[in-house]
Each structure stands twice: as structure tokens, then as C-alpha cells.
PDB file of C-alpha atoms in Angstrom:
ATOM      1  CA  MET A 854     201.343  98.816 112.704  1.00  0.00           C
ATOM      2  CA  LYS A 855     198.871  95.949 112.817  1.00  0.00           C
ATOM      3  CA  LYS A 856     199.408  93.520 109.954  1.00  0.00           C
ATOM      4  CA  THR A 857     196.971  93.838 107.069  1.00  0.00           C
ATOM      5  CA  ILE A 858     195.961  90.208 107.315  1.00  0.00           C
ATOM      6  CA  GLU A 859     194.749  90.797 110.893  1.00  0.00           C
ATOM      7  CA  TYR A 860     192.306  93.403 109.612  1.00  0.00           C
ATOM      8  CA  TYR A 861     191.002  90.881 107.089  1.00  0.00           C
ATOM      9  CA  LYS A 862     190.591  88.277 109.810  1.00  0.00           C
ATOM     10  CA  LYS A 863     188.759  90.777 112.016  1.00  0.00           C
ATOM     11  CA  ALA A 864     186.367  91.619 109.165  1.00  0.00           C
ATOM     12  CA  VAL A 865     185.630  87.914 108.692  1.00  0.00           C
ATOM     13  CA  ARG A 866     185.017  87.477 112.444  1.00  0.00           C
ATOM     14  CA  LEU A 867     182.637  90.445 112.462  1.00  0.00           C
ATOM     15  CA  ALA A 868     180.796  89.014 109.469  1.00  0.00           C
ATOM     16  CA  GLU A 869     180.532  85.625 111.192  1.00  0.00           C
ATOM     17  CA  GLY A 870     178.992  87.271 114.243  1.00  0.00           C
ATOM     18  CA  ALA A 871     176.639  89.331 112.107  1.00  0.00           C
ATOM     19  CA  SER A 872     175.552  86.247 110.147  1.00  0.00           C
ATOM     20  CA  SER A 873     174.623  84.462 113.376  1.00  0.00           C
ATOM     21  CA  ALA A 874     172.775  87.493 114.704  1.00  0.00           C
ATOM     22  CA  ILE A 875     170.875  87.949 111.441  1.00  0.00           C
ATOM     23  CA  SER A 876     169.877  84.279 111.386  1.00  0.00           C
ATOM     24  CA  ARG A 877     168.569  84.590 114.945  1.00  0.00           C
ATOM     25  CA  ALA A 878     166.682  87.779 114.094  1.00  0.00           C
ATOM     26  CA  ARG A 879     164.995  86.154 111.110  1.00  0.00           C
ATOM     27  CA  ALA A 880     164.165  83.011 113.092  1.00  0.00           C
ATOM     28  CA  ASP A 881     162.737  85.085 115.941  1.00  0.00           C
ATOM     29  CA  TYR A 882     160.655  87.020 113.430  1.00  0.00           C
ATOM     30  CA  GLU A 883     159.212  83.843 111.913  1.00  0.00           C
ATOM     31  CA  HIS A 884     158.474  82.435 115.381  1.00  0.00           C
ATOM     32  CA  GLY A 885     156.862  85.689 116.478  1.00  0.00           C
ATOM     33  CA  CYS A 886     154.679  85.715 113.384  1.00  0.00           C
ATOM     34  CA  GLU A 887     153.509  82.166 114.109  1.00  0.00           C
ATOM     35  CA  VAL A 888     152.689  83.074 117.716  1.00  0.00           C
ATOM     36  CA  ALA A 889     150.785  86.170 116.601  1.00  0.00           C
ATOM     37  CA  LYS A 890     148.892  84.151 113.984  1.00  0.00           C
ATOM     38  CA  GLY A 891     147.936  81.572 116.612  1.00  0.00           C
ATOM     39  CA  ALA A 892     146.681  84.309 118.936  1.00  0.00           C
ATOM     40  CA  TYR A 893     144.685  85.857 116.089  1.00  0.00           C
ATOM     41  CA  GLU A 894     143.094  82.542 115.106  1.00  0.00           C
ATOM     42  CA  ALA A 895     142.232  81.889 118.761  1.00  0.00           C
ATOM     43  CA  ASP A 896     140.517  85.295 118.913  1.00  0.00           C
ATOM     44  CA  LEU A 897     143.066  86.545 121.433  1.00  0.00           C
ATOM     45  CA  LEU A 898     144.055  89.295 118.983  1.00  0.00           C
ATOM     46  CA  GLY A 899     141.775  91.367 116.822  1.00  0.00           C
ATOM     47  CA  GLU A 900     142.495  92.178 113.170  1.00  0.00           C
ATOM     48  CA  LYS A 901     144.181  95.495 113.968  1.00  0.00           C
ATOM     49  CA  GLY A 902     146.131  94.049 116.887  1.00  0.00           C
ATOM     50  CA  TYR A 903     147.375  91.233 114.686  1.00  0.00           C
ATOM     51  CA  ARG A 904     148.518  93.587 111.923  1.00  0.00           C
ATOM     52  CA  ASP A 905     150.175  95.925 114.414  1.00  0.00           C
ATOM     53  CA  ARG A 906     152.022  93.012 116.005  1.00  0.00           C
ATOM     54  CA  LEU A 907     153.345  91.892 112.597  1.00  0.00           C
ATOM     55  CA  LYS A 908     154.631  95.422 111.953  1.00  0.00           C
ATOM     56  CA  GLU A 909     156.333  95.477 115.361  1.00  0.00           C
ATOM     57  CA  LEU A 910     158.020  92.142 114.685  1.00  0.00           C
ATOM     58  CA  GLU A 911     159.183  93.315 111.268  1.00  0.00           C
ATOM     59  CA  ALA A 912     160.610  96.533 112.711  1.00  0.00           C
ATOM     60  CA  GLU A 913     162.440  94.598 115.461  1.00  0.00           C
ATOM     61  CA  ARG A 914     163.909  92.198 112.901  1.00  0.00           C
ATOM     62  CA  ASP A 915     165.073  94.982 110.583  1.00  0.00           C
ATOM     63  CA  ALA A 916     166.659  96.924 113.466  1.00  0.00           C
ATOM     64  CA  GLN A 917     168.556  93.862 114.666  1.00  0.00           C
ATOM     65  CA  ILE A 918     169.811  93.137 111.153  1.00  0.00           C
ATOM     66  CA  GLU A 919     170.915  96.745 110.609  1.00  0.00           C
ATOM     67  CA  ASN A 920     172.782  96.860 113.926  1.00  0.00           C
ATOM     68  CA  SER A 921     174.541  93.586 113.136  1.00  0.00           C
ATOM     69  CA  LEU A 922     175.646  94.755 109.689  1.00  0.00           C
ATOM     70  CA  CYS A 923     176.891  98.163 110.872  1.00  0.00           C
ATOM     71  CA  GLY A 924     179.496  96.471 113.046  1.00  0.00           C
ATOM     72  CA  ILE A 925     181.225  95.035 109.988  1.00  0.00           C
ATOM     73  CA  LEU A 926     182.008  98.484 108.593  1.00  0.00           C
ATOM     74  CA  THR A 927     183.827  99.666 111.728  1.00  0.00           C
ATOM     75  CA  VAL A 928     186.985  97.845 110.652  1.00  0.00           C
ATOM     76  CA  VAL A 929     187.143 100.025 107.525  1.00  0.00           C
ATOM     77  CA  ASP A 930     187.471 103.145 109.677  1.00  0.00           C
ATOM     78  CA  GLU A 931     190.211 101.484 111.738  1.00  0.00           C
ATOM     79  CA  TYR A 932     192.202 100.509 108.656  1.00  0.00           C
ATOM     80  CA  ASP A 933     191.684 103.892 106.976  1.00  0.00           C
ATOM     81  CA  ALA A 934     193.016 105.670 110.074  1.00  0.00           C
ATOM     82  CA  GLU A 935     196.171 103.552 110.046  1.00  0.00           C
ATOM     83  CA  MET A 936     196.690 104.081 106.311  1.00  0.00           C
ATOM     84  CA  GLU A 937     196.177 107.823 106.708  1.00  0.00           C
ATOM     85  CA  GLU A 938     198.920 107.899 109.319  1.00  0.00           C
ATOM     86  CA  LEU A 939     201.153 105.742 107.132  1.00  0.00           C
ATOM     87  CA  GLY A 940     200.693 108.084 104.165  1.00  0.00           C
ATOM     88  CA  ARG A 941     201.223 111.303 106.099  1.00  0.00           C
ATOM     89  CA  LEU A 942     203.821 113.569 104.451  1.00  0.00           C
ATOM     90  CA  ASP A 943     206.982 113.535 106.539  1.00  0.00           C
ATOM     91  CA  GLY A 944     210.245 115.064 105.409  1.00  0.00           C
ATOM     92  CA  ASN A 945     212.171 112.610 107.581  1.00  0.00           C
ATOM     93  CA  MET A 946     211.053 109.866 105.184  1.00  0.00           C
ATOM     94  CA  VAL A 947     212.838 111.490 102.231  1.00  0.00           C
ATOM     95  CA  ASP A 948     215.970 109.528 101.351  1.00  0.00           C
ATOM     96  CA  SER A 949     218.800 111.991 100.637  1.00  0.00           C
ATOM     97  CA  GLY A 950     220.845 109.527  98.603  1.00  0.00           C
ATOM     98  CA  THR A 951     217.969 108.716  96.255  1.00  0.00           C
ATOM     99  CA  MET A 952     217.082 112.406  95.914  1.00  0.00           C
ATOM    100  CA  ALA A 953     220.685 113.222  95.010  1.00  0.00           C
ATOM    101  CA  LEU A 954     220.514 110.599  92.287  1.00  0.00           C
ATOM    102  CA  LEU A 955     217.201 111.911  90.952  1.00  0.00           C
ATOM    103  CA  ASN A 956     218.521 115.484  90.909  1.00  0.00           C
ATOM    104  CA  SER A 957     221.908 114.608  89.401  1.00  0.00           C
ATOM    105  CA  GLY A 958     220.719 114.871  85.815  1.00  0.00           C
ATOM    106  CA  ILE A 959     221.602 111.262  85.046  1.00  0.00           C
ATOM    107  CA  ASN A 960     219.229 109.495  82.660  1.00  0.00           C
ATOM    108  CA  LEU A 961     217.567 106.709  84.596  1.00  0.00           C
ATOM    109  CA  SER A 962     216.334 103.601  82.794  1.00  0.00           C
ATOM    110  CA  HIS A 963     213.182 101.631  83.546  1.00  0.00           C
ATOM    111  CA  ALA A 964     215.355  99.136  85.407  1.00  0.00           C
ATOM    112  CA  ASP A 965     216.877 101.950  87.469  1.00  0.00           C
ATOM    113  CA  TYR A 966     213.448 103.235  88.455  1.00  0.00           C
ATOM    114  CA  GLN A 967     212.314  99.709  89.289  1.00  0.00           C
ATOM    115  CA  GLU A 968     215.333  99.180  91.530  1.00  0.00           C
ATOM    116  CA  LEU A 969     214.588 102.427  93.381  1.00  0.00           C
ATOM    117  CA  ALA A 970     210.886 101.545  93.567  1.00  0.00           C
ATOM    118  CA  ASN A 971     211.736  98.179  95.115  1.00  0.00           C
ATOM    119  CA  ARG A 972     214.113  99.812  97.572  1.00  0.00           C
ATOM    120  CA  HIS A 973     211.470 102.268  98.796  1.00  0.00           C
ATOM    121  CA  LYS A 974     208.285 100.195  98.297  1.00  0.00           C
ATOM    122  CA  ASP A 975     207.320 100.604 101.976  1.00  0.00           C
ATOM    123  CA  ASN A 976     208.033 104.338 102.067  1.00  0.00           C
ATOM    124  CA  ALA A 977     204.884 106.192 100.975  1.00  0.00           C
ATOM    125  CA  VAL A 978     206.687 109.526 100.598  1.00  0.00           C
ATOM    126  CA  MET A 979     209.511 108.168  98.441  1.00  0.00           C
ATOM    127  CA  THR A 980     207.072 106.072  96.416  1.00  0.00           C
ATOM    128  CA  ARG A 981     205.110 109.219  95.614  1.00  0.00           C
ATOM    129  CA  ILE A 982     208.265 111.134  94.659  1.00  0.00           C
ATOM    130  CA  LEU A 983     209.525 108.310  92.452  1.00  0.00           C
ATOM    131  CA  GLN A 984     206.183 107.904  90.685  1.00  0.00           C
ATOM    132  CA  GLU A 985     205.947 111.619  89.952  1.00  0.00           C
ATOM    133  CA  ARG A 986     209.532 111.772  88.680  1.00  0.00           C
ATOM    134  CA  TYR A 987     209.008 108.663  86.564  1.00  0.00           C
ATOM    135  CA  ASN A 988     205.806 109.995  85.009  1.00  0.00           C
ATOM    136  CA  ALA A 989     207.439 113.344  84.278  1.00  0.00           C
ATOM    137  CA  ASN A 990     210.660 111.838  82.899  1.00  0.00           C
ATOM    138  CA  ARG A 991     209.560 108.474  81.546  1.00  0.00           C
ATOM    139  CA  PRO A 992     212.465 106.783  79.747  1.00  0.00           C
ATOM    140  CA  GLN A 993     212.090 106.077  76.027  1.00  0.00           C
ATOM    141  CA  GLU A 994     210.879 102.567  75.271  1.00  0.00           C
ATOM    142  CA  LYS A 995     213.371 100.297  73.556  1.00  0.00           C
ATOM    143  CA  GLY A 996     212.142  97.796  70.986  1.00  0.00           C
ATOM    144  CA  THR A 997     208.474  96.944  70.564  1.00  0.00           C
ATOM    145  CA  GLY A 998     207.668  96.068  74.167  1.00  0.00           C
ATOM    146  CA  ILE A 999     206.166  98.360  76.771  1.00  0.00           C
ATOM    147  CA  THR A1000     207.886  98.459  80.150  1.00  0.00           C
ATOM    148  CA  ILE A1001     205.832  99.253  83.227  1.00  0.00           C
ATOM    149  CA  VAL A1002     207.566 100.044  86.485  1.00  0.00           C
ATOM    150  CA  ARG A1003     205.698  98.725  89.515  1.00  0.00           C
ATOM    151  CA  PHE A1004     205.857 101.073  92.463  1.00  0.00           C
ATOM    152  CA  GLY A1005     204.906 100.413  96.066  1.00  0.00           C
ATOM    153  CA  GLN A1006     201.179 100.478  96.752  1.00  0.00           C
ATOM    154  CA  SER A1007     200.107 103.776  98.252  1.00  0.00           C
ATOM    155  CA  PRO A1008     198.256 103.789 101.588  1.00  0.00           C
ATOM    156  CA  ALA A1009     195.229 105.278  99.788  1.00  0.00           C
ATOM    157  CA  ASP A1010     195.221 102.414  97.292  1.00  0.00           C
ATOM    158  CA  ARG A1011     195.492  99.894 100.109  1.00  0.00           C
ATOM    159  CA  SER A1012     192.512 101.527 101.831  1.00  0.00           C
ATOM    160  CA  GLU A1013     190.502 101.268  98.627  1.00  0.00           C
ATOM    161  CA  VAL A1014     191.279  97.567  98.206  1.00  0.00           C
ATOM    162  CA  PHE A1015     190.347  96.826 101.814  1.00  0.00           C
ATOM    163  CA  SER A1016     187.165  98.894 101.672  1.00  0.00           C
ATOM    164  CA  LYS A1017     185.992  96.986  98.581  1.00  0.00           C
ATOM    165  CA  PHE A1018     186.618  93.727 100.410  1.00  0.00           C
ATOM    166  CA  VAL A1019     184.698  94.709 103.536  1.00  0.00           C
ATOM    167  CA  ARG A1020     181.750  96.089 101.591  1.00  0.00           C
ATOM    168  CA  THR A1021     181.580  92.939  99.482  1.00  0.00           C
ATOM    169  CA  VAL A1022     181.575  90.861 102.667  1.00  0.00           C
ATOM    170  CA  TYR A1023     178.895  93.189 104.058  1.00  0.00           C
ATOM    171  CA  HIS A1024     176.587  92.522 101.122  1.00  0.00           C
ATOM    172  CA  ALA A1025     177.338  88.801 101.240  1.00  0.00           C
ATOM    173  CA  CYS A1026     176.339  88.761 104.906  1.00  0.00           C
ATOM    174  CA  GLU A1027     173.227  90.812 104.188  1.00  0.00           C
ATOM    175  CA  SER A1028     172.093  88.518 101.366  1.00  0.00           C
ATOM    176  CA  GLY A1029     172.922  85.293 103.204  1.00  0.00           C
ATOM    177  CA  ALA A1030     173.822  83.733  99.853  1.00  0.00           C
ATOM    178  CA  CYS A1031     176.257  80.814  99.898  1.00  0.00           C
ATOM    179  CA  PRO A1032     176.972  80.211  96.192  1.00  0.00           C
ATOM    180  CA  ALA A1033     178.918  77.465  94.476  1.00  0.00           C
ATOM    181  CA  LEU A1034     182.359  77.120  92.946  1.00  0.00           C
ATOM    182  CA  SER A1035     181.939  75.655  89.492  1.00  0.00           C
ATOM    183  CA  GLY A1036     183.258  72.099  89.462  1.00  0.00           C
ATOM    184  CA  SER A1037     183.842  72.073  93.222  1.00  0.00           C
ATOM    185  CA  GLY A1038     180.323  72.243  94.563  1.00  0.00           C
ATOM    186  CA  ARG A1039     178.514  74.558  96.931  1.00  0.00           C
ATOM    187  CA  LEU A1040     180.485  76.332  99.607  1.00  0.00           C
ATOM    188  CA  LYS A1041     180.126  74.641 102.984  1.00  0.00           C
ATOM    189  CA  THR A1042     179.430  77.694 105.151  1.00  0.00           C
ATOM    190  CA  MET A1043     179.188  81.472 104.939  1.00  0.00           C
ATOM    191  CA  THR A1044     182.644  81.656 106.536  1.00  0.00           C
ATOM    192  CA  ASP A1045     184.023  79.804 103.518  1.00  0.00           C
ATOM    193  CA  TYR A1046     182.418  82.464 101.353  1.00  0.00           C
ATOM    194  CA  TYR A1047     184.001  85.273 103.386  1.00  0.00           C
ATOM    195  CA  ASN A1048     187.377  83.515 103.244  1.00  0.00           C
ATOM    196  CA  PHE A1049     187.068  83.132  99.490  1.00  0.00           C
ATOM    197  CA  ILE A1050     186.422  86.858  99.122  1.00  0.00           C
ATOM    198  CA  ALA A1051     189.386  87.606 101.421  1.00  0.00           C
ATOM    199  CA  GLN A1052     191.738  85.519  99.286  1.00  0.00           C
ATOM    200  CA  GLY A1053     190.611  87.332  96.149  1.00  0.00           C
ATOM    201  CA  SER A1054     191.060  90.747  97.747  1.00  0.00           C
ATOM    202  CA  LEU A1055     194.515  89.973  99.136  1.00  0.00           C
ATOM    203  CA  ALA A1056     195.628  89.105  95.603  1.00  0.00           C
ATOM    204  CA  ASP A1057     195.249  92.854  94.904  1.00  0.00           C
ATOM    205  CA  MET A1058     197.038  93.919  98.091  1.00  0.00           C
ATOM    206  CA  GLN A1059     200.812  94.322  98.215  1.00  0.00           C
ATOM    207  CA  PRO A1060     202.440  93.049 101.431  1.00  0.00           C
ATOM    208  CA  TYR A1061     203.886  95.820 103.577  1.00  0.00           C
ATOM    209  CA  GLY A1062     207.189  95.476 105.394  1.00  0.00           C
ATOM    210  CA  ASP A1063     207.696  91.875 106.522  1.00  0.00           C
ATOM    211  CA  GLU A1064     204.126  90.854 105.740  1.00  0.00           C
ATOM    212  CA  SER A1065     203.536  87.691 103.746  1.00  0.00           C
ATOM    213  CA  PHE A1066     200.445  86.492 101.932  1.00  0.00           C
ATOM    214  CA  ASP A1067     201.947  83.129 101.043  1.00  0.00           C
ATOM    215  CA  ASN A1068     199.678  81.029 103.277  1.00  0.00           C
ATOM    216  CA  LEU A1069     196.220  82.275 102.349  1.00  0.00           C
ATOM    217  CA  ASP A1070     194.867  78.730 102.064  1.00  0.00           C
ATOM    218  CA  THR A1071     195.751  78.264 105.735  1.00  0.00           C
ATOM    219  CA  ASP A1072     194.805  81.751 106.944  1.00  0.00           C
ATOM    220  CA  PHE A1073     191.519  81.766 105.013  1.00  0.00           C
ATOM    221  CA  PRO A1074     190.597  78.128 104.270  1.00  0.00           C
ATOM    222  CA  VAL A1075     187.801  77.509 101.792  1.00  0.00           C
ATOM    223  CA  GLU A1076     185.749  74.327 101.790  1.00  0.00           C
ATOM    224  CA  THR A1077     182.852  73.156  99.670  1.00  0.00           C
ATOM    225  CA  GLU A1078     180.481  70.295 100.328  1.00  0.00           C
ATOM    226  CA  ASN A1079     182.894  68.201  98.257  1.00  0.00           C
ATOM    227  CA  GLY A1080     185.970  69.077 100.306  1.00  0.00           C
ATOM    228  CA  ARG A1081     188.821  71.559 100.598  1.00  0.00           C
ATOM    229  CA  VAL A1082     189.522  74.030  97.792  1.00  0.00           C
ATOM    230  CA  GLU A1083     193.195  74.844  97.350  1.00  0.00           C
ATOM    231  CA  ASN A1084     194.233  78.223  95.909  1.00  0.00           C
ATOM    232  CA  ALA A1085     190.673  79.443  95.889  1.00  0.00           C
ATOM    233  CA  VAL A1086     191.831  82.858  94.678  1.00  0.00           C
ATOM    234  CA  ASN A1087     192.698  81.327  91.312  1.00  0.00           C
ATOM    235  CA  LYS A1088     189.145  80.059  90.923  1.00  0.00           C
ATOM    236  CA  SER A1089     187.504  83.485  91.093  1.00  0.00           C
ATOM    237  CA  SER A1090     186.522  83.308  87.421  1.00  0.00           C
ATOM    238  CA  ASP A1091     184.562  80.123  88.187  1.00  0.00           C
ATOM    239  CA  PHE A1092     182.614  81.687  91.021  1.00  0.00           C
ATOM    240  CA  ASN A1093     178.856  82.004  90.686  1.00  0.00           C
ATOM    241  CA  PHE A1094     178.164  85.156  92.728  1.00  0.00           C
ATOM    242  CA  GLY A1095     174.707  85.557  94.180  1.00  0.00           C
ATOM    243  CA  PHE A1096     175.148  89.323  93.743  1.00  0.00           C
ATOM    244  CA  THR A1097     177.518  91.731  92.026  1.00  0.00           C
ATOM    245  CA  PRO A1098     180.669  92.331  94.114  1.00  0.00           C
ATOM    246  CA  ILE A1099     181.476  95.909  95.067  1.00  0.00           C
ATOM    247  CA  MET A1100     184.131  97.066  92.598  1.00  0.00           C
TER     248      MET A1100
END
């Protein structure tokens, strides 16, 4: 299984390429319009020919932009396919010892369920079984507090988190906005913007297996015009988005 962080890096690379292509398409459009205007003013193009040429240039620009953006979404299909395989029901993934415990009639506490959830956090089948058993036989709360058992993240949930990230990056690339971090200044490049979004998304993604998200500042560095931003994910509340993120 390819590590989750590699999918995030691929999405950022695709967005970088799309940003460059979109910039070129818009620059070519502006240049083409100037050339057409010059030809029109020099009587080399009539009124209709001039208008038709502007429409052609606009259509070429829009097609190039659309093709560039579509490439970003391909990584969603790749990740979804891997998560679908990971979440496939397989009886060989059922742990007999844990099932014997669940079927023994013993009253399990929140701590017991949490221990089992931790033990099987990377097993989608056992996570599903444990969640269903927990919801059907939720232990009585003790005291005034509310205990919530955290189970492993399902492959479907992981797909949803990743899809939101990619679509947010897609719209960031489409808009070309490069907003500012309050107190830190404007982001230096669009890549810094994509990296910032990646850090925020990975905060909602549970590591799988031996994955680690402990070095996000290195994997997805974020810089503003005033310098490096450490722990950018913690500054999400200070972020002035140029559009509403996909939620």
C-alpha cells in the first residue's frame, strides 16, 4: 500500500503543474488578444474577424485550463481504489481471540473497548465489528463525564478526508488566489498554499500502519513573504481564505 502522504504529495505536484499551465494559458490568451487587436487596428482584420478571433482565443484558454484542472482529480480515483480494497470484507481479517472475548458475555468497559480498538486500528473489518458492538452495548457512563472510544478510521472516512483535500486544492488552483496568514504575511507561492491545505487535511487523517505525520513542516513546508511558518496547521483559524474550502 502506498503511504497516504505520498498521495498528498502527488496531489500537490499535480496542482503545481496545473498552476503553471493555467498561468501560461492566461498569458497566451492576453498576448493573443493584443495581437488580434493590433491586426484589427491595422485593418488586417475586419470587425467580425476580430470578434471571432477573440472567441477562438477564449475557447482555447478555457480548454487548456479545464484539461489542466482535470488532472488533479485523478489522484482521488487512485486513492479511492486503494481504500476500497483496504475496506473489502474479508473473513481472514476477523480476529478469533477478540471475537471470543466479545461473545463471552463479559461486560466490557470503555477502557476495554479502547484497548481493543487500538489493537485493531489498522484492521477495517475488526474496527467495523468493534464499533457496531460498542454502539449496541455501550457501557454505562460513570460519574458526570462522557467517555468516547476512538476507533480506527475507516477506509471510507479516509477517502472522504482525502477527497475534500484534493477538491479544495483544485479550487485553489482554479482561483489562483494566494491569501495571507494573519500576522505572518502573504503566502510566498501557490505551493505554500497547497502545502498549508495539506497540513490541515492531514490533521484529520489517522496514520495507517507504520505511517507518521510527525514531520509535516518538513514534508509540506509553508513560507510567507516574511519567512517560514512553523506548525501551519495550528494557524488554520487565522487563515484568510480567498474562497470557501470544500467541506
